[in-house]
Short mmCIF file of C-alpha atoms in Angstrom, two decimals:
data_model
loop_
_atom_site.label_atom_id
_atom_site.label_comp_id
_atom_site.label_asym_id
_atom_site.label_seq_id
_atom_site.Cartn_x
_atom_site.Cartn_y
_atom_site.Cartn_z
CA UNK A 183 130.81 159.29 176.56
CA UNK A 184 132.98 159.81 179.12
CA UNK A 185 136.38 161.78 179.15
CA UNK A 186 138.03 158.94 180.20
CA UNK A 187 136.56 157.17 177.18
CA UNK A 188 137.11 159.30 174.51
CA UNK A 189 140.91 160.08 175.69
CA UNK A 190 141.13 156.62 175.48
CA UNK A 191 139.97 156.33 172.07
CA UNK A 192 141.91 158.85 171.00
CA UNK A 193 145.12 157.48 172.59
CA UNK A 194 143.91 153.94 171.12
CA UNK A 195 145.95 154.11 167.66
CA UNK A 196 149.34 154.22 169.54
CA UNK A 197 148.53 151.63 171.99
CA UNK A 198 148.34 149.52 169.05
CA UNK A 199 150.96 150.43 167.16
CA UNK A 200 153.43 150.31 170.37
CA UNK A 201 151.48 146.64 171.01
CA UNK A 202 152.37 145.69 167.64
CA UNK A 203 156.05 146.96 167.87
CA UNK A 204 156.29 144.27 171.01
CA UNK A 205 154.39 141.57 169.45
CA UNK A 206 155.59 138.58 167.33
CA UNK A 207 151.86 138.56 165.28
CA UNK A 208 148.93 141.22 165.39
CA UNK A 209 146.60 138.62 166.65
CA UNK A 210 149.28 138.78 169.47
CA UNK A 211 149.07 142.72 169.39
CA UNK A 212 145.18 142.62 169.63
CA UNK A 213 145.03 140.36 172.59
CA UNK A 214 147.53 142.30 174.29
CA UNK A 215 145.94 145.65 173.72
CA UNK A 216 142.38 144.62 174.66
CA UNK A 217 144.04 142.89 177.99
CA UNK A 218 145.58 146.33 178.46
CA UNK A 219 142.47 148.25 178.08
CA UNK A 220 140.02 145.83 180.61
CA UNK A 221 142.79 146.23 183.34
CA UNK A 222 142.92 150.12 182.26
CA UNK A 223 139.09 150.16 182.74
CA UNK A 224 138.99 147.95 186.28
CA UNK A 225 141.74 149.69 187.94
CA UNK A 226 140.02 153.17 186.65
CA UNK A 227 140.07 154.49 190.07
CA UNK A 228 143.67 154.52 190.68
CA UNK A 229 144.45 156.43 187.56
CA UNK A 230 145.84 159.99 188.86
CA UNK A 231 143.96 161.63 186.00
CA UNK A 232 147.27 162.92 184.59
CA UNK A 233 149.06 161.32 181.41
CA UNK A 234 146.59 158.41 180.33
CA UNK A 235 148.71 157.94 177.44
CA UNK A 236 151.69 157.03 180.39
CA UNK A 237 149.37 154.76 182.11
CA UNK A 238 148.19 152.66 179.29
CA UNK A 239 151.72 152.01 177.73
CA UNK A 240 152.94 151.14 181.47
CA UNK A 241 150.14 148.58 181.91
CA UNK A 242 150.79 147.27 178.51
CA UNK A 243 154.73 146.63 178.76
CA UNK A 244 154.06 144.90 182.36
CA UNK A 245 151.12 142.81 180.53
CA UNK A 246 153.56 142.35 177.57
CA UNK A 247 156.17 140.97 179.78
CA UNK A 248 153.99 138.41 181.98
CA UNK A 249 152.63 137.12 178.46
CA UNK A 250 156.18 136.76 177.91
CA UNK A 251 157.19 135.00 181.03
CA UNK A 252 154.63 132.66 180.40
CA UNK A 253 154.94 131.22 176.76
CA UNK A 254 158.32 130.87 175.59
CA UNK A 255 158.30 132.50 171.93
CA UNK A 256 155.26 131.05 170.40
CA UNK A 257 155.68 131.68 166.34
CA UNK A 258 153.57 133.67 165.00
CA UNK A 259 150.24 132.47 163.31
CA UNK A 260 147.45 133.78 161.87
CA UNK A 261 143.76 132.20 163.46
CA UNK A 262 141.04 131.94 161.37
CA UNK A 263 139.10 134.20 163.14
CA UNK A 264 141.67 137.04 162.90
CA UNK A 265 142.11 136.25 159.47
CA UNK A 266 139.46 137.98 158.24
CA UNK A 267 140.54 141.60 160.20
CA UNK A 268 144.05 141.11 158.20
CA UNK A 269 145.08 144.28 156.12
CA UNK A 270 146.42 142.86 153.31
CA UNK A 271 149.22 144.97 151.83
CA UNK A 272 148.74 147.77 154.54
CA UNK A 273 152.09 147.52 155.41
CA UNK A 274 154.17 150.20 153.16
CA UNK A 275 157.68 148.76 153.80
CA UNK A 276 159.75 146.27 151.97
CA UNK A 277 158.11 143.06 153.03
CA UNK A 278 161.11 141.18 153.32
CA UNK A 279 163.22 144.19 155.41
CA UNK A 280 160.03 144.10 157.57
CA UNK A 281 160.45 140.44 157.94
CA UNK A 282 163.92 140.71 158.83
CA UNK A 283 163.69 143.40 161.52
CA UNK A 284 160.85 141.52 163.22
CA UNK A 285 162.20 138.53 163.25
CA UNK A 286 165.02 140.01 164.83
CA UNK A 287 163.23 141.84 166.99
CA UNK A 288 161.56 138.95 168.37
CA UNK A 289 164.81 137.35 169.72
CA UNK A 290 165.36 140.96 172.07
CA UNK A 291 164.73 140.42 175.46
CA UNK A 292 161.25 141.77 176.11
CA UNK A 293 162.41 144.48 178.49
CA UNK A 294 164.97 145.85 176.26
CA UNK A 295 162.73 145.51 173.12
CA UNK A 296 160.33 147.85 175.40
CA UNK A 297 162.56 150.08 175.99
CA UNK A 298 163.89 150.62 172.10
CA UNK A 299 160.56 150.30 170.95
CA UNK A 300 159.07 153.01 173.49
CA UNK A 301 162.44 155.54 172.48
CA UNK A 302 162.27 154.95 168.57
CA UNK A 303 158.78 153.65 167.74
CA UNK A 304 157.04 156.13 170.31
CA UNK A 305 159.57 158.93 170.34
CA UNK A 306 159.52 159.39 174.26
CA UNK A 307 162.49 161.29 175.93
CA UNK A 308 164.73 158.59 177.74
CA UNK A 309 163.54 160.39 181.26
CA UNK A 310 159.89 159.80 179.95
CA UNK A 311 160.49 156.14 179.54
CA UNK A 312 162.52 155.94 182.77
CA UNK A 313 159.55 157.34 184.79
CA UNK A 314 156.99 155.36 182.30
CA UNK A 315 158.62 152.22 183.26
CA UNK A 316 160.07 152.89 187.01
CA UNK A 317 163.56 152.09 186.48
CA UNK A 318 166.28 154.31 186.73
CA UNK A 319 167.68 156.56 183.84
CA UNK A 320 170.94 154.24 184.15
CA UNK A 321 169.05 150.87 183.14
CA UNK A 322 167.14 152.77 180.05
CA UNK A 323 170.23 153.37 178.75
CA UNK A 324 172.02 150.14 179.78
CA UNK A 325 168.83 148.14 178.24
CA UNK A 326 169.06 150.60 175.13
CA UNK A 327 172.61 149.94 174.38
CA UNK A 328 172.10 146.03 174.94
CA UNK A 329 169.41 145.98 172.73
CA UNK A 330 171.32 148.05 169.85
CA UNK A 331 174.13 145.79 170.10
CA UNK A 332 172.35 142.74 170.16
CA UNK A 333 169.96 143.45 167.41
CA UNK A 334 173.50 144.57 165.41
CA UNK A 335 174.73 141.59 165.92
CA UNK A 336 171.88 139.18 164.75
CA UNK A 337 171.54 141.46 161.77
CA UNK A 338 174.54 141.12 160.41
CA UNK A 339 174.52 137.15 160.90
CA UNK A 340 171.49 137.14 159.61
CA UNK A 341 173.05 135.79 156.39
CA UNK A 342 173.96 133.06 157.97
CA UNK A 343 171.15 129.91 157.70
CA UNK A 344 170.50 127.72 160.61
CA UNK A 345 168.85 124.21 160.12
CA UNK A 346 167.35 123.15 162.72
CA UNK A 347 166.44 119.61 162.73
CA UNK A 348 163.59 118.16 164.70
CA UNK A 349 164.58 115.77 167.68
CA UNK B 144 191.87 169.26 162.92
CA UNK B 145 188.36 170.21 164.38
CA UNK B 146 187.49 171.05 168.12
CA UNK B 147 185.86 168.21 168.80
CA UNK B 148 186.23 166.25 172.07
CA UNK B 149 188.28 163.28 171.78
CA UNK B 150 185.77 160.99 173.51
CA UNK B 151 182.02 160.90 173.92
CA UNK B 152 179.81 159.28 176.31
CA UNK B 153 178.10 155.98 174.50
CA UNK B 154 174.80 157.61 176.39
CA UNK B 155 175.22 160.57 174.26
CA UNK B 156 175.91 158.85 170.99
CA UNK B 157 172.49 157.12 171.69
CA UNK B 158 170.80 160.23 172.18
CA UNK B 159 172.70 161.24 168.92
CA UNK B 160 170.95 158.67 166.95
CA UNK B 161 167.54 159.32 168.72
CA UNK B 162 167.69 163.08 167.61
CA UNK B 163 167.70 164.08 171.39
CA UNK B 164 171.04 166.27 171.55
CA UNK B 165 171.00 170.31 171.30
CA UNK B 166 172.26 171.25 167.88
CA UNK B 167 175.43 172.10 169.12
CA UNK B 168 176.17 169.29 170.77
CA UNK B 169 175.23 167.17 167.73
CA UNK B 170 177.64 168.94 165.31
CA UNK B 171 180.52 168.09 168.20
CA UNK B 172 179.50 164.62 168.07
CA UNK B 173 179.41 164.91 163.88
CA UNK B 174 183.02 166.28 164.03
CA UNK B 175 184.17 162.98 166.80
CA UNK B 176 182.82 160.84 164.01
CA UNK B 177 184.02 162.18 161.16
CA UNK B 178 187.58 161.27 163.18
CA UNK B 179 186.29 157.90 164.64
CA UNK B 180 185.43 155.72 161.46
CA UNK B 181 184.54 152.89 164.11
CA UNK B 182 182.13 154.34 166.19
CA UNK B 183 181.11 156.07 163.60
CA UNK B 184 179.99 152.61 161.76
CA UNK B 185 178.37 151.42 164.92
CA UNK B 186 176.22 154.85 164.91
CA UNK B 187 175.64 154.21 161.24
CA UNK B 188 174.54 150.61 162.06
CA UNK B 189 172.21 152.13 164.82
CA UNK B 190 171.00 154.64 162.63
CA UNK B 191 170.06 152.29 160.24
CA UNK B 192 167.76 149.72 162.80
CA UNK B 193 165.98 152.93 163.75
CA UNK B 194 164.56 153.59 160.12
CA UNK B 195 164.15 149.73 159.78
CA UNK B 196 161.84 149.92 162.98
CA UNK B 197 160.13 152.71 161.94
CA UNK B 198 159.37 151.73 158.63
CA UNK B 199 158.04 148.24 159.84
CA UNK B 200 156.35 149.63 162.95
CA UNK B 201 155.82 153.58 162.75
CA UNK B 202 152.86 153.14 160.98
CA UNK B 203 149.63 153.66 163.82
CA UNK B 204 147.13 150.85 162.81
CA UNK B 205 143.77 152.75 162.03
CA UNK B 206 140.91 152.35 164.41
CA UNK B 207 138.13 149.78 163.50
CA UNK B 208 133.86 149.70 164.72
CA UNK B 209 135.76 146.53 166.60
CA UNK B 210 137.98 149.03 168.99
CA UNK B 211 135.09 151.20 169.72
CA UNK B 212 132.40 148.55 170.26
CA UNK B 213 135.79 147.32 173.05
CA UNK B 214 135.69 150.50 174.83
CA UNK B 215 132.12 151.45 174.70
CA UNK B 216 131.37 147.82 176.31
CA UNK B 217 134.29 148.08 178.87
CA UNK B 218 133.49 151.34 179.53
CA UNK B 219 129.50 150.12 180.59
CA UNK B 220 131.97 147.48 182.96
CA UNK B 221 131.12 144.80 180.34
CA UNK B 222 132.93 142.06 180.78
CA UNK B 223 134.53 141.32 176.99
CA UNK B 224 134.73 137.76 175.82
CA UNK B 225 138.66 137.83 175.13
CA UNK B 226 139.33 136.98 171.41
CA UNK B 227 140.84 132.80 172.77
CA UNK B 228 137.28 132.82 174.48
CA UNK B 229 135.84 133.90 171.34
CA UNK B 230 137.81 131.11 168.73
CA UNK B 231 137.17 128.53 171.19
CA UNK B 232 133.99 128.58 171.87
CA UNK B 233 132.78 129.86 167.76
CA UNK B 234 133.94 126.40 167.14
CA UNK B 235 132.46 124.45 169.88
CA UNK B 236 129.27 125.15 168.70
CA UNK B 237 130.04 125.54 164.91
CA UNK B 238 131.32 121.79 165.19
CA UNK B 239 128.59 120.69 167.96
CA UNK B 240 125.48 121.42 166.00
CA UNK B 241 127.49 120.63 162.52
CA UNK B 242 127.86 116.84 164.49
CA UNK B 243 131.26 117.00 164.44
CA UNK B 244 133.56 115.71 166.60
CA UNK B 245 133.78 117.40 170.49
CA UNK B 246 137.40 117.01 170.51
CA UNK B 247 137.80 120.16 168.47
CA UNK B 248 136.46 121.86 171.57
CA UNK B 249 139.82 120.46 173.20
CA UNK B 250 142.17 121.30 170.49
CA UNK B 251 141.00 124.91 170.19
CA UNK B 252 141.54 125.33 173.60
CA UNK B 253 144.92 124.17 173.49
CA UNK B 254 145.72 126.67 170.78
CA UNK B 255 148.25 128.55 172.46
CA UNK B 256 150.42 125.06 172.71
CA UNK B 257 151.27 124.83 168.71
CA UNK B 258 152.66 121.56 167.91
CA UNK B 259 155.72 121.84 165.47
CA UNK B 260 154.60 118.91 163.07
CA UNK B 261 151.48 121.39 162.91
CA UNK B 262 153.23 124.28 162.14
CA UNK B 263 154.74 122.82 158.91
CA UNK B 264 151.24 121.86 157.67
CA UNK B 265 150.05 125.10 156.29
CA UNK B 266 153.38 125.31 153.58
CA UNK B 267 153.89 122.19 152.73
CA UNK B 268 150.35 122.05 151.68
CA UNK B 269 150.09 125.19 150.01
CA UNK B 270 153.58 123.75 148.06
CA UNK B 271 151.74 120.87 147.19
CA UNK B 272 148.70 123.22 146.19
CA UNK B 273 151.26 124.95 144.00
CA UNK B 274 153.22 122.35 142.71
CA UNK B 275 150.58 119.80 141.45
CA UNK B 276 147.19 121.60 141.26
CA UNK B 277 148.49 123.23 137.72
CA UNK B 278 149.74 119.95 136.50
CA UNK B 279 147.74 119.73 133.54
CA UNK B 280 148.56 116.08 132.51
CA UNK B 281 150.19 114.50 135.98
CA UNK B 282 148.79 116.29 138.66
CA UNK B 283 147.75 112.90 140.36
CA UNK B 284 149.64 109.83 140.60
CA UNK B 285 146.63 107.63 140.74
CA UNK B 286 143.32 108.93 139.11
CA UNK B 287 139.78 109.02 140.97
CA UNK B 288 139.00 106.03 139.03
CA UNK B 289 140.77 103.89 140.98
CA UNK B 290 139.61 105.48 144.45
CA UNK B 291 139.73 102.38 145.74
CA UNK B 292 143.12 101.57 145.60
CA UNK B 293 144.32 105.33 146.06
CA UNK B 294 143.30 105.26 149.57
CA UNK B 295 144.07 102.03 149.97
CA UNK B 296 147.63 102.80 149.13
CA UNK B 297 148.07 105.78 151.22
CA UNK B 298 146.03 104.82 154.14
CA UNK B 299 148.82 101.86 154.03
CA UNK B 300 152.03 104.30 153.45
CA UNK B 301 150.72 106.91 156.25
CA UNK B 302 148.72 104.31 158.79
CA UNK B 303 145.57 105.46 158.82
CA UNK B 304 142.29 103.74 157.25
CA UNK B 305 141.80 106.99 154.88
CA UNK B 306 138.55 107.62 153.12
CA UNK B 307 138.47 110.60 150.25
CA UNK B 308 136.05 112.93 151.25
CA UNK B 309 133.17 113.27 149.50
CA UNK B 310 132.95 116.97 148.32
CA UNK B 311 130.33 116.31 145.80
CA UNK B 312 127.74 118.31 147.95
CA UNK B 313 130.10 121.61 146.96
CA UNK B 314 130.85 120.61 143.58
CA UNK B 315 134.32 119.12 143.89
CA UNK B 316 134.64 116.03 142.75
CA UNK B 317 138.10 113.81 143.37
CA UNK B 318 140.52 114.18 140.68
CA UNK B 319 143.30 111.51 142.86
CA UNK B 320 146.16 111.74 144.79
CA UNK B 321 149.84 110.90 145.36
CA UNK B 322 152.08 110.24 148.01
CA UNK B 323 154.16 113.27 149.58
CA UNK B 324 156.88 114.16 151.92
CA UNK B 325 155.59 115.54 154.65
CA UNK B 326 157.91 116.35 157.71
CA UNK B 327 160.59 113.28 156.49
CA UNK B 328 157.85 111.33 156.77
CA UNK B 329 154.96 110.01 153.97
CA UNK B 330 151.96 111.86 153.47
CA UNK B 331 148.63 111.67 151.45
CA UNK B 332 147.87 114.18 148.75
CA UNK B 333 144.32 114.28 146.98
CA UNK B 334 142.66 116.61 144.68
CA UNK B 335 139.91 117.93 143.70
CA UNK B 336 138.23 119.60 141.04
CA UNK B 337 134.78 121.53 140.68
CA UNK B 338 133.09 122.01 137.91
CA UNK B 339 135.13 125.36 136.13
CA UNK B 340 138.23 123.82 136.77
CA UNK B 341 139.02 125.33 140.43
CA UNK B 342 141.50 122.73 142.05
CA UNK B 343 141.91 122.25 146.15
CA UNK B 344 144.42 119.81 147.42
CA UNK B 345 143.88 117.86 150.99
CA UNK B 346 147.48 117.11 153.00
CA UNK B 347 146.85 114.61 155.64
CA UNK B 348 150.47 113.64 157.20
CA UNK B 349 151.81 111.86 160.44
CA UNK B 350 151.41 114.12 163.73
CA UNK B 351 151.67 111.39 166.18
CA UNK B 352 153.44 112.22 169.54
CA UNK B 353 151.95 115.94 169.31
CA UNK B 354 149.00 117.28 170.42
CA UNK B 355 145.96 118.69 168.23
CA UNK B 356 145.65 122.23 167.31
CA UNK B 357 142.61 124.35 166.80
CA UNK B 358 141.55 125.19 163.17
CA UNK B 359 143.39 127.75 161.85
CA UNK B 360 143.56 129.98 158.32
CA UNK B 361 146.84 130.70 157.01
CA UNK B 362 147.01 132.80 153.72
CA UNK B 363 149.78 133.41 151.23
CA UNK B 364 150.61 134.54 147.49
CA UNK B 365 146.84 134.39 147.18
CA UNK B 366 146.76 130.37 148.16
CA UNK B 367 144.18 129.87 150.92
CA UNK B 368 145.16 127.16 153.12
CA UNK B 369 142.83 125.94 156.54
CA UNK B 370 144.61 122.88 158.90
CA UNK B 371 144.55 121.58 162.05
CA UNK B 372 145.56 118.46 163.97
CA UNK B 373 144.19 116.07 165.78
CA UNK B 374 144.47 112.14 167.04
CA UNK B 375 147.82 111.98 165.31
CA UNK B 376 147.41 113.61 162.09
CA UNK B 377 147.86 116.87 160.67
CA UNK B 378 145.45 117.76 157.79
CA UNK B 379 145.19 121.05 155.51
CA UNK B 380 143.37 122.02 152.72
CA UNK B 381 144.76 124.74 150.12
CA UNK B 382 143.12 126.31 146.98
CA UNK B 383 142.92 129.90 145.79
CA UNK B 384 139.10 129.10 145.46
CA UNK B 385 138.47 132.25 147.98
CA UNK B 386 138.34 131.89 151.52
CA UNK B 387 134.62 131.05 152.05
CA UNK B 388 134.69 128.26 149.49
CA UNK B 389 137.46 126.68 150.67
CA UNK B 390 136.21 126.93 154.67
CA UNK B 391 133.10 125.21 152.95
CA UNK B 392 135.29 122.22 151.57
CA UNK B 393 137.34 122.21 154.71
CA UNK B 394 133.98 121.92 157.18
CA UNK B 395 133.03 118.79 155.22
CA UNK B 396 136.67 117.34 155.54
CA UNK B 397 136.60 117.91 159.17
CA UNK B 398 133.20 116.54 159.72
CA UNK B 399 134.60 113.11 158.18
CA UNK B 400 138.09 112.87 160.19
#
């Protein structure tokens, strides 16, 4: 095995989890991580050798927000085949807070979500994510502060109900 | 009074909450909001999405014989049949050699364009599951031994010349049926029973003006629930008969729509 390999591997859990912290669904998460890891593994030769862990989260947030650009918020549902991979009851938080968050979450714009997600999720330094995403230390903070306000404001209408009807 | 600045950068109230300021500096930023009750609430409110996020997300998903078997075959430059790939063509062939219809091969690859008629199936029928399947005395509003009639009936109310499928092979037999709401709009129920007493219920409502969807699984509060569209109709089967039983049940009710 390879060192590129077995970094990879060992790296592997957090991709997930930061896939998962972008992704409506973990069929979503899944699809996004293994797209991440065949363009990891086909552009292998431009990799500097320095900060895999850097390089695989960048890949994945550009992958994340293509996937984005192209299907407008797609609800999350479960396949058949993915189905049977389902944890039941892994998840250790209040079901319904969980709900809440991510359904919040979901209405972020996918760049800021990135950038909250990469800060509190992944605990990198705001300098980290800067360089990790290319943008200038001023927009991480800009999209951070959007993305705090905005999620503060759909949580606390969140006890309001919408009906939608269908037209 | 304290010594604390009168005014703080919102940058470094961000890197408050994130735990990113020297200790110092935090405590100067503790005093400003002990004085500044309003950005104090909106640091609180911060404060507070960061532990929801963590406790929803923080958790890293262990690694399964699936990841490795990824990155051992990418890392041979395998080309990896994406999971879409996978779905789409699994039921290709499932439904090819079963004889069923080729036009699932369509809907499954169309399975990224959910239909919203579609998207209601997999609750209302696992209502319907819930609601009628522990009737003891009503659960039907016309019994198996008027088949005839029952589909009849509902093949009238929703359009469709409807046939109960014959689950006999599996051990269900057809208890009856009744007409639902499904989507402001009628829908046919029928049950069945096997031979202990396990109940499924079949949904088949209106989906015309959408397109088909693949065949998907849906699971909650231990109801099982398979549905998919196609030519106009939405259909789902629910039972809490376990999920290979009820894929079974739901194989023979695709294989006659």
């Amino acid at each position: 095995m390879s060192r590129f390999e077995t970094d990879m591997l060992a790296i592997l859990p957090r991709l997930k989890r930061y896939a998962r912290s972008l992704s409506a669904s973990h069929a979503d998460a899944d699809d996004l991580v293994q797209d991440c890891l065949e363009k990891a593994f086909s552009k292998r030769e431009t990799w500097r050798g320095e900060n895999l862990q850097g390089w695989l989260m960048t890949i994945l947030t550009n992958l994340n927000r293509n996937r984005l650009r192209r299907a407008v918020a797609t609800p999350p549902m479960v396949d058949y085949e993915a189905a049977g991979g389902v944890e039941a009851g892994h998840e250790e938080s209040d079901p319904l807070a969980r709900d809440r968050i991510a359904a919040a979450l979901d209405r972020l714009h996918p760049d800021q979500r990135a950038v909250l997600m990469l800060v509190v999720v992944e605990g990198y330094a705001y300098g980290e994510v800067a360089a990790m995403l290319e943008i200038p230390l001023g927009t991480v903070m800009s999209r951070l502060s959007r993305a705090r306000r905005t999620l503060a404001a759909i949580l606390e209408g969140g006890n309001i109900v919408e009906f939608r009807r269908n037209t | 009074m304290n010594t604390a600045p009168d005014s703080f950068s919102e940058n470094e109230l961000h890197a408050y909450v994130d735990g990113k300021l020297t200790p110092e500096r935090r405590a100067e930023v503790e005093a400003f909001l002990a004085d500044h009750p309003e950005a104090a609430a909106e640091v609180a409110a911060w404060r507070a999405q960061n532990e929801a996020i963590r406790a929803a997300f923080g958790t890293e998903p262990a690694l399964g014989a699936q990841d490795r078997a990824l990155v051992a075959g990418l890392s041979k430059g395998k080309k990896v049949q994406t999971r879409r790939f996978a779905i789409a063509a699994g039921f290709a062939l499932f439904f090819l050699a079963g004889g069923g219809a080729g036009s699932l091969l369509t809907s499954a690859l169309q399975k990224d364009a959910p239909v919203q008629i579609a998207q209601l199936l997999p609750e209302a029928s696992k209502a319907n599951y819930l609601i009628y399947a522990g009737e003891r005395r009503h659960p039907v509003e016309v019994a198996a031994s008027e088949e005839e009639h029952l589909v009849r009936w509902l093949g009238n109310r929703i359009g469709k010349t409807l046939q109960a499928p014959d689950l006999t092979a599996k051990g269900f037999s057809l208890v009856g049926g009744r007409l639902v709401p499904f989507a402001e709009k009628p829908g046919a129920m029928l049950m069945y029973e096997n031979g202990s007493g396990d109940r499924v219920t079949v949904l088949i409502g209106v989906n015309s003006g959408h397109e088909g969807t693949a065949f998907r699984f849906s699971e909650t509060d231990g109801v099982s629930t398979f549905y998919w569209a196609d030519n106009g109709f939405g259909y789902a089967m629910s039972g809490a008969v376990g999920r290979e039983t009820l894929l079974g049940l739901a194989h023979i009710l695709y294989a006659q729509y």
